[in-house]
Amino acid sequence: MGRGKISNINMPGDRDLEIEEAFRRAQKAHNNKAKLVASLKNRYNKLEDKTEFHEEFIRCLKYAMIIYTREPAVENVIDFVTKFAASFETPVNEDAEEEEEEDENEFLNFLFSFLLESHGANSHAVRFRVCQLVNKLLGSLSENAQIDDGLCDRIHEAMLIRVTDKYPNVRIQAALAMARLQDPSNSDCPTIKAYVLLLENDSNPEVRRAVLSCIAPSVTTLTKIYKRTRDVKEKVRKLAYQVLAEKVHIRALSIAQRVSLLHEGLSDSADSVKEVVKTHLLPAWLRLLQGDVLQLLHKLDVENCAETAVTTLHAIFSMATSPDDLLQNGVRLDERKLIPVDSLTCENVLYWRALCEFVKSKGNEGEELLEQLLPEAAIFAEYLYSYLRSITGLSEEKKADMTQLEMAMTQEFVGQQLIVLVGCLDSSEEGGRKRMVAVLQEILVMPNTPTSLIGLLVEKLIGLLRDETQKIQMVAEIISDVREPILPISAPVDENEKRRKQVRLAEVRVQIMEAKQTLEECISCQDFSRAAVLKDSISQLEELKNQLTLEASQPADNIKEQRVEKSDPETLLKCLTMCAELFKQINIKRGICPTMNALIESLILPSVSNPNPAVRNMAVICLGTAALHSKDLANTHLVLLLQITQLDEPKIRISSLRALIDQLLLNGLNILSNKSAPISQVPDSPDSNGQPEQQTEEESTVQSILKMLSEFLDSEICELRTETAEGLAKLMYCGRILSPKLLSRLVLLWYNPVTEDDQRLRHCLGVFLQLYARASRTNQECVEESFLPTMRTLFNAPVTSPLSEVDASNVAELFVELTRPSALVQPAAVQAVSVHDSLAVRICNEILRDISAPEVRLYCKTLSWLEINTEPGPANSELQLLLKDILQEVKDKYCTRVIEKLCNQLNGDRCSKSGSNQDTTLLTLDENTAEVTKEEIKPKRAKRGQKKASTAKNGKLASKAELSSDEGDEENVPEAPPSVRPSRRAKIAALDKTKQDLTALMNQESNGP
């Protein structure tokens, strides 16, 4: 389109702005776009035939639409076009004729029609600019703006197509454009469905962030927004918390969701996410509750999430500007610096405890404030004793009453928080400390003390004592008092003696009756002297009768106090809990003293065979903890622990398994020998037949332990399987076990679809694999040895096996990432042969075993991912020979291409290519738009191949930074090769060259034929 057409529109002598000149000026940021819009609109309004104006306007706009990169000049033009088009919007409340409204909206409708016709263009740059313009146009319209229903439907349909575009930037703009087209009240809204699909399935984090920023919270979408707080990308999690803070009321969330948001947000690995929870989510919730922290705690149900509530309170306290803020928002203390017993609730006592712990953690800075929050130790001891004494035990009938049960649980929770406060008291004053010790002793002996508080009471008691011998002696005495309390016992009464007393009492009563009768006769005969004697005799007989009656009713001489041993489950559970806590608190190097040995013989071992499961479980815990103090004790009862691990109830088996794992971690696999070895080489198969003929008892025990652990990995009991996997991970990470076979089992367990819902197992193994492989070269070699057994298991898995669903390519990528030499925490300075070199040789030998096997293609693909050393050497020569043998036999074109490329790399071609890339680093910045686009596409395929292992369905790398397979697509400008870092001056020069100026392109087109 030439300049002649423009001159027809722009009359001579007219001061109005030309279209091309308006676009030229709009590229510069310093120009006032409002004036440009007003001038160009004035030109538009004077025209009778708007067709030529429309064509010229679109011609100029196309120059900007073909550029994909976010150049400032292009962005300025897009903003100008948006403002110009939005200036034609007619307010709804304006009284105007329909024809005038149609004239005003003519340009807007024309522009929308052009954009919708262009949204399916082959160029991703055009599709991106179309969606960007639609987004900006819809966003620039007023809230009550109205557009034609047909046009609205066309926009909606086009954007629904573009949210499935190949390029993330196109999807982002399309998602933003549909923000005003969604209907949250409609459960079948196509926009909401598209948003939900993107949130759950889009691999690009920026797309998920864009959807989060514009999706409207509703019953349908709230769960999806909540799930994004667990996204693998830090930015997405951060934005999800911001959206929940700004758009969602706390009442719209369930208690479990509130607790989960705070727990996961405040313990997030990214500091920025923690900061958002502190500065956005918590203040937003407090504003909705008028700043009432206790009301916020009530919304969290602190009885079931005490630790999360304490972490939340610490976060709130950390935002306080002065100590006065902490005191003003807190609980009300009386003149004794205590909360009155009738006012104690779960919320205020937890707030009191958290505040005291927070202030105490400040050290010397918080001493003055802590004195205002807590009384002296002696006063608090009496306060604690008075409250815990008021707790009443529940009978079986009362436990059936939910009201009584809830009240008892509340009392136990309050008591637990008060006991925790003992740790914040000042124990330097001897009198207060002794009084607190005496009170804790009395509380432990009380029969109504709940079992749930026993462990915490013993912990605080031991913490107040300084001598370990005194600690052991005092706890042993308390256990003795609880198990064998002193009770009044009445001795058996002799029946003959009892009969004799009854006869004597009857005789006295008869004598009294006879004396009274004689007395009456004497009085009637007026024999007063004899009457006086009889009266005295009657008085003596009455005293004797009273004495005999008292002896018969209260035989005080027959009641004796003596110790009575109690063997009910509740008593045994209390004693075992105290014993377990004692063993935990005592230094492990001290060994087993006679007092502890007596507890083991008289209490723990008999309780292992108790019929009550809870008692047996606690006895196993005690035995396992005690065995850590003495290797002889561990050797003595190792077989017992093994039997319990295999035969008892699941909960008790898990406790026994934990005790066994602790022993192996402490003493190693040769637990039965006198000397422990730090690292034990374990056979690949625990039940293999290649054992020596003369096998010692110790080796047999080790083999049985490993065989048992290997079988537990296939257990149907989820908790037992998880505990076993976690224990094996600890043993391997600590160097107690070095077994490629067990490592292969753990990798397969991580990928197995059966464990998909076991979050603890998945998290544990995900962290372990990364840390284990990075720890040392030896560990990487173990990972390398486990590669082929793992892959063979997957390839040979039957169709009915869950392992048949696992992506073998994903598993191979995981092994490649774990064995990278650069992944080591402390890489070796000089390495002749890397782990990848050895792995390449193994893979080549596996390929040559059966060159026609279907897995050969995957093995060749794995070879292309390895970082193989290209320096000449024996390893290089051996690998080249193997590759040549493969080339001679393989027939698959893809495999041939990969092997040839690898051979070229080993011959040194890769080094020359990398050198040429370094020389042209800055030159790539001067390429035109088409070349930039081509360069963008190349690294994307490589990244997708490298990071596919991170986003697989059944397995993922632990690093959250590597979990987006299409992340390379989100970049708008190509990245320079990382080999050269240009100077600041070179960067500025290159940046100036890449700034796009549309003027040259427009002039070139205008001057053309």
PDB file of N, CA and C in Angstrom, residues 306-354:
ATOM      1  N   ALA A 306      -1.440 -28.330  67.313  1.00  0.00           N
ATOM      2  CA  ALA A 306      -0.785 -27.409  68.245  1.00  0.00           C
ATOM      3  C   ALA A 306       0.511 -26.840  67.668  1.00  0.00           C
ATOM      4  N   GLU A 307       1.321 -27.675  67.040  1.00  0.00           N
ATOM      5  CA  GLU A 307       2.614 -27.209  66.542  1.00  0.00           C
ATOM      6  C   GLU A 307       2.440 -26.210  65.403  1.00  0.00           C
ATOM      7  N   THR A 308       1.477 -26.466  64.527  1.00  0.00           N
ATOM      8  CA  THR A 308       1.219 -25.509  63.446  1.00  0.00           C
ATOM      9  C   THR A 308       0.727 -24.190  64.018  1.00  0.00           C
ATOM     10  N   ALA A 309      -0.120 -24.243  65.032  1.00  0.00           N
ATOM     11  CA  ALA A 309      -0.612 -23.017  65.661  1.00  0.00           C
ATOM     12  C   ALA A 309       0.530 -22.251  66.322  1.00  0.00           C
ATOM     13  N   VAL A 310       1.451 -22.955  66.957  1.00  0.00           N
ATOM     14  CA  VAL A 310       2.595 -22.286  67.598  1.00  0.00           C
ATOM     15  C   VAL A 310       3.473 -21.621  66.536  1.00  0.00           C
ATOM     16  N   THR A 311       3.719 -22.309  65.432  1.00  0.00           N
ATOM     17  CA  THR A 311       4.508 -21.711  64.348  1.00  0.00           C
ATOM     18  C   THR A 311       3.815 -20.474  63.795  1.00  0.00           C
ATOM     19  N   THR A 312       2.494 -20.534  63.682  1.00  0.00           N
ATOM     20  CA  THR A 312       1.734 -19.381  63.206  1.00  0.00           C
ATOM     21  C   THR A 312       1.860 -18.210  64.180  1.00  0.00           C
ATOM     22  N   LEU A 313       1.738 -18.493  65.451  1.00  0.00           N
ATOM     23  CA  LEU A 313       1.862 -17.428  66.450  1.00  0.00           C
ATOM     24  C   LEU A 313       3.264 -16.815  66.431  1.00  0.00           C
ATOM     25  N   HIS A 314       4.285 -17.628  66.282  1.00  0.00           N
ATOM     26  CA  HIS A 314       5.647 -17.090  66.207  1.00  0.00           C
ATOM     27  C   HIS A 314       5.790 -16.170  65.000  1.00  0.00           C
ATOM     28  N   ALA A 315       5.144 -16.528  63.890  1.00  0.00           N
ATOM     29  CA  ALA A 315       5.188 -15.662  62.709  1.00  0.00           C
ATOM     30  C   ALA A 315       4.487 -14.335  62.980  1.00  0.00           C
ATOM     31  N   ILE A 316       3.359 -14.392  63.692  1.00  0.00           N
ATOM     32  CA  ILE A 316       2.652 -13.153  64.045  1.00  0.00           C
ATOM     33  C   ILE A 316       3.497 -12.314  64.997  1.00  0.00           C
ATOM     34  N   PHE A 317       4.114 -12.971  65.983  1.00  0.00           N
ATOM     35  CA  PHE A 317       4.942 -12.238  66.949  1.00  0.00           C
ATOM     36  C   PHE A 317       6.146 -11.579  66.262  1.00  0.00           C
ATOM     37  N   SER A 318       6.692 -12.252  65.255  1.00  0.00           N
ATOM     38  CA  SER A 318       7.874 -11.699  64.589  1.00  0.00           C
ATOM     39  C   SER A 318       7.568 -10.415  63.832  1.00  0.00           C
ATOM     40  N   MET A 319       6.290 -10.179  63.524  1.00  0.00           N
ATOM     41  CA  MET A 319       5.905  -8.951  62.824  1.00  0.00           C
ATOM     42  C   MET A 319       5.573  -7.816  63.777  1.00  0.00           C
ATOM     43  N   ALA A 320       5.579  -8.074  65.086  1.00  0.00           N
ATOM     44  CA  ALA A 320       5.275  -7.026  66.067  1.00  0.00           C
ATOM     45  C   ALA A 320       6.405  -6.006  66.084  1.00  0.00           C
ATOM     46  N   THR A 321       6.043  -4.759  66.170  1.00  0.00           N
ATOM     47  CA  THR A 321       7.042  -3.685  66.135  1.00  0.00           C
ATOM     48  C   THR A 321       7.634  -3.388  67.505  1.00  0.00           C
ATOM     49  N   SER A 322       6.902  -3.691  68.574  1.00  0.00           N
ATOM     50  CA  SER A 322       7.396  -3.390  69.919  1.00  0.00           C
ATOM     51  C   SER A 322       6.866  -4.428  70.895  1.00  0.00           C
ATOM     52  N   PRO A 323       7.506  -4.567  72.063  1.00  0.00           N
ATOM     53  CA  PRO A 323       7.013  -5.527  73.071  1.00  0.00           C
ATOM     54  C   PRO A 323       5.600  -5.218  73.548  1.00  0.00           C
ATOM     55  N   ASP A 324       5.216  -3.942  73.500  1.00  0.00           N
ATOM     56  CA  ASP A 324       3.863  -3.588  73.948  1.00  0.00           C
ATOM     57  C   ASP A 324       2.800  -4.227  73.068  1.00  0.00           C
ATOM     58  N   ASP A 325       3.111  -4.372  71.764  1.00  0.00           N
ATOM     59  CA  ASP A 325       2.143  -5.006  70.866  1.00  0.00           C
ATOM     60  C   ASP A 325       1.891  -6.459  71.275  1.00  0.00           C
ATOM     61  N   LEU A 326       2.924  -7.135  71.729  1.00  0.00           N
ATOM     62  CA  LEU A 326       2.768  -8.528  72.151  1.00  0.00           C
ATOM     63  C   LEU A 326       1.893  -8.620  73.391  1.00  0.00           C
ATOM     64  N   LEU A 327       2.042  -7.673  74.312  1.00  0.00           N
ATOM     65  CA  LEU A 327       1.271  -7.726  75.552  1.00  0.00           C
ATOM     66  C   LEU A 327      -0.173  -7.289  75.348  1.00  0.00           C
ATOM     67  N   GLN A 328      -0.386  -6.326  74.432  1.00  0.00           N
ATOM     68  CA  GLN A 328      -1.742  -5.812  74.232  1.00  0.00           C
ATOM     69  C   GLN A 328      -2.649  -6.840  73.559  1.00  0.00           C
ATOM     70  N   ASN A 329      -2.102  -7.563  72.593  1.00  0.00           N
ATOM     71  CA  ASN A 329      -2.922  -8.518  71.840  1.00  0.00           C
ATOM     72  C   ASN A 329      -3.038  -9.874  72.519  1.00  0.00           C
ATOM     73  N   GLY A 330      -2.377 -10.034  73.643  1.00  0.00           N
ATOM     74  CA  GLY A 330      -2.310 -11.348  74.265  1.00  0.00           C
ATOM     75  C   GLY A 330      -3.408 -11.615  75.268  1.00  0.00           C
ATOM     76  N   VAL A 331      -3.138 -12.579  76.137  1.00  0.00           N
ATOM     77  CA  VAL A 331      -4.107 -13.007  77.137  1.00  0.00           C
ATOM     78  C   VAL A 331      -4.025 -12.093  78.355  1.00  0.00           C
ATOM     79  N   ARG A 332      -5.054 -12.155  79.154  1.00  0.00           N
ATOM     80  CA  ARG A 332      -5.113 -11.327  80.360  1.00  0.00           C
ATOM     81  C   ARG A 332      -4.624 -12.136  81.556  1.00  0.00           C
ATOM     82  N   LEU A 333      -3.578 -11.629  82.202  1.00  0.00           N
ATOM     83  CA  LEU A 333      -3.014 -12.276  83.378  1.00  0.00           C
ATOM     84  C   LEU A 333      -3.450 -11.514  84.617  1.00  0.00           C
ATOM     85  N   ASP A 334      -3.633 -12.241  85.732  1.00  0.00           N
ATOM     86  CA  ASP A 334      -4.014 -11.584  86.976  1.00  0.00           C
ATOM     87  C   ASP A 334      -2.767 -11.048  87.678  1.00  0.00           C
ATOM     88  N   GLU A 335      -2.976 -10.598  88.946  1.00  0.00           N
ATOM     89  CA  GLU A 335      -1.850 -10.005  89.674  1.00  0.00           C
ATOM     90  C   GLU A 335      -0.749 -11.012  89.963  1.00  0.00           C
ATOM     91  N   ARG A 336      -1.069 -12.324  89.915  1.00  0.00           N
ATOM     92  CA  ARG A 336      -0.040 -13.351  90.121  1.00  0.00           C
ATOM     93  C   ARG A 336       0.690 -13.709  88.836  1.00  0.00           C
ATOM     94  N   LYS A 337       0.367 -13.011  87.725  1.00  0.00           N
ATOM     95  CA  LYS A 337       0.914 -13.291  86.390  1.00  0.00           C
ATOM     96  C   LYS A 337       0.463 -14.672  85.912  1.00  0.00           C
ATOM     97  N   LEU A 338      -0.781 -15.010  86.210  1.00  0.00           N
ATOM     98  CA  LEU A 338      -1.358 -16.292  85.817  1.00  0.00           C
ATOM     99  C   LEU A 338      -2.734 -16.065  85.208  1.00  0.00           C
ATOM    100  N   ILE A 339      -3.140 -16.999  84.368  1.00  0.00           N
ATOM    101  CA  ILE A 339      -4.514 -16.983  83.856  1.00  0.00           C
ATOM    102  C   ILE A 339      -5.390 -17.691  84.886  1.00  0.00           C
ATOM    103  N   PRO A 340      -6.478 -17.068  85.323  1.00  0.00           N
ATOM    104  CA  PRO A 340      -7.353 -17.752  86.285  1.00  0.00           C
ATOM    105  C   PRO A 340      -7.787 -19.128  85.756  1.00  0.00           C
ATOM    106  N   VAL A 341      -7.842 -20.093  86.643  1.00  0.00           N
ATOM    107  CA  VAL A 341      -8.150 -21.474  86.238  1.00  0.00           C
ATOM    108  C   VAL A 341      -9.485 -21.559  85.521  1.00  0.00           C
ATOM    109  N   ASP A 342     -10.526 -20.768  86.016  1.00  0.00           N
ATOM    110  CA  ASP A 342     -11.838 -20.867  85.315  1.00  0.00           C
ATOM    111  C   ASP A 342     -11.778 -20.271  83.924  1.00  0.00           C
ATOM    112  N   SER A 343     -10.761 -19.418  83.594  1.00  0.00           N
ATOM    113  CA  SER A 343     -10.683 -18.768  82.278  1.00  0.00           C
ATOM    114  C   SER A 343      -9.772 -19.502  81.307  1.00  0.00           C
ATOM    115  N   LEU A 344      -9.199 -20.607  81.731  1.00  0.00           N
ATOM    116  CA  LEU A 344      -8.277 -21.331  80.850  1.00  0.00           C
ATOM    117  C   LEU A 344      -9.032 -21.969  79.685  1.00  0.00           C
ATOM    118  N   THR A 345      -8.590 -21.678  78.480  1.00  0.00           N
ATOM    119  CA  THR A 345      -9.117 -22.322  77.270  1.00  0.00           C
ATOM    120  C   THR A 345      -7.935 -22.807  76.433  1.00  0.00           C
ATOM    121  N   CYS A 346      -8.259 -23.607  75.444  1.00  0.00           N
ATOM    122  CA  CYS A 346      -7.192 -24.126  74.587  1.00  0.00           C
ATOM    123  C   CYS A 346      -6.462 -22.991  73.869  1.00  0.00           C
ATOM    124  N   GLU A 347      -7.202 -21.970  73.457  1.00  0.00           N
ATOM    125  CA  GLU A 347      -6.608 -20.897  72.672  1.00  0.00           C
ATOM    126  C   GLU A 347      -5.714 -19.991  73.521  1.00  0.00           C
ATOM    127  N   ASN A 348      -6.228 -19.543  74.684  1.00  0.00           N
ATOM    128  CA  ASN A 348      -5.420 -18.584  75.437  1.00  0.00           C
ATOM    129  C   ASN A 348      -4.205 -19.231  76.098  1.00  0.00           C
ATOM    130  N   VAL A 349      -4.314 -20.503  76.484  1.00  0.00           N
ATOM    131  CA  VAL A 349      -3.149 -21.144  77.094  1.00  0.00           C
ATOM    132  C   VAL A 349      -2.086 -21.432  76.036  1.00  0.00           C
ATOM    133  N   LEU A 350      -2.507 -21.758  74.812  1.00  0.00           N
ATOM    134  CA  LEU A 350      -1.526 -21.974  73.754  1.00  0.00           C
ATOM    135  C   LEU A 350      -0.857 -20.653  73.363  1.00  0.00           C
ATOM    136  N   TYR A 351      -1.639 -19.585  73.332  1.00  0.00           N
ATOM    137  CA  TYR A 351      -1.066 -18.257  73.060  1.00  0.00           C
ATOM    138  C   TYR A 351      -0.045 -17.894  74.132  1.00  0.00           C
ATOM    139  N   TRP A 352      -0.382 -18.146  75.382  1.00  0.00           N
ATOM    140  CA  TRP A 352       0.525 -17.862  76.506  1.00  0.00           C
ATOM    141  C   TRP A 352       1.823 -18.647  76.345  1.00  0.00           C
ATOM    142  N   ARG A 353       1.683 -19.927  76.050  1.00  0.00           N
ATOM    143  CA  ARG A 353       2.875 -20.766  75.890  1.00  0.00           C
ATOM    144  C   ARG A 353       3.735 -20.290  74.719  1.00  0.00           C
ATOM    145  N   ALA A 354       3.103 -20.037  73.551  1.00  0.00           N
ATOM    146  CA  ALA A 354       3.867 -19.620  72.370  1.00  0.00           C
ATOM    147  C   ALA A 354       4.561 -18.286  72.605  1.00  0.00           C
TER     148      ALA A 354
END
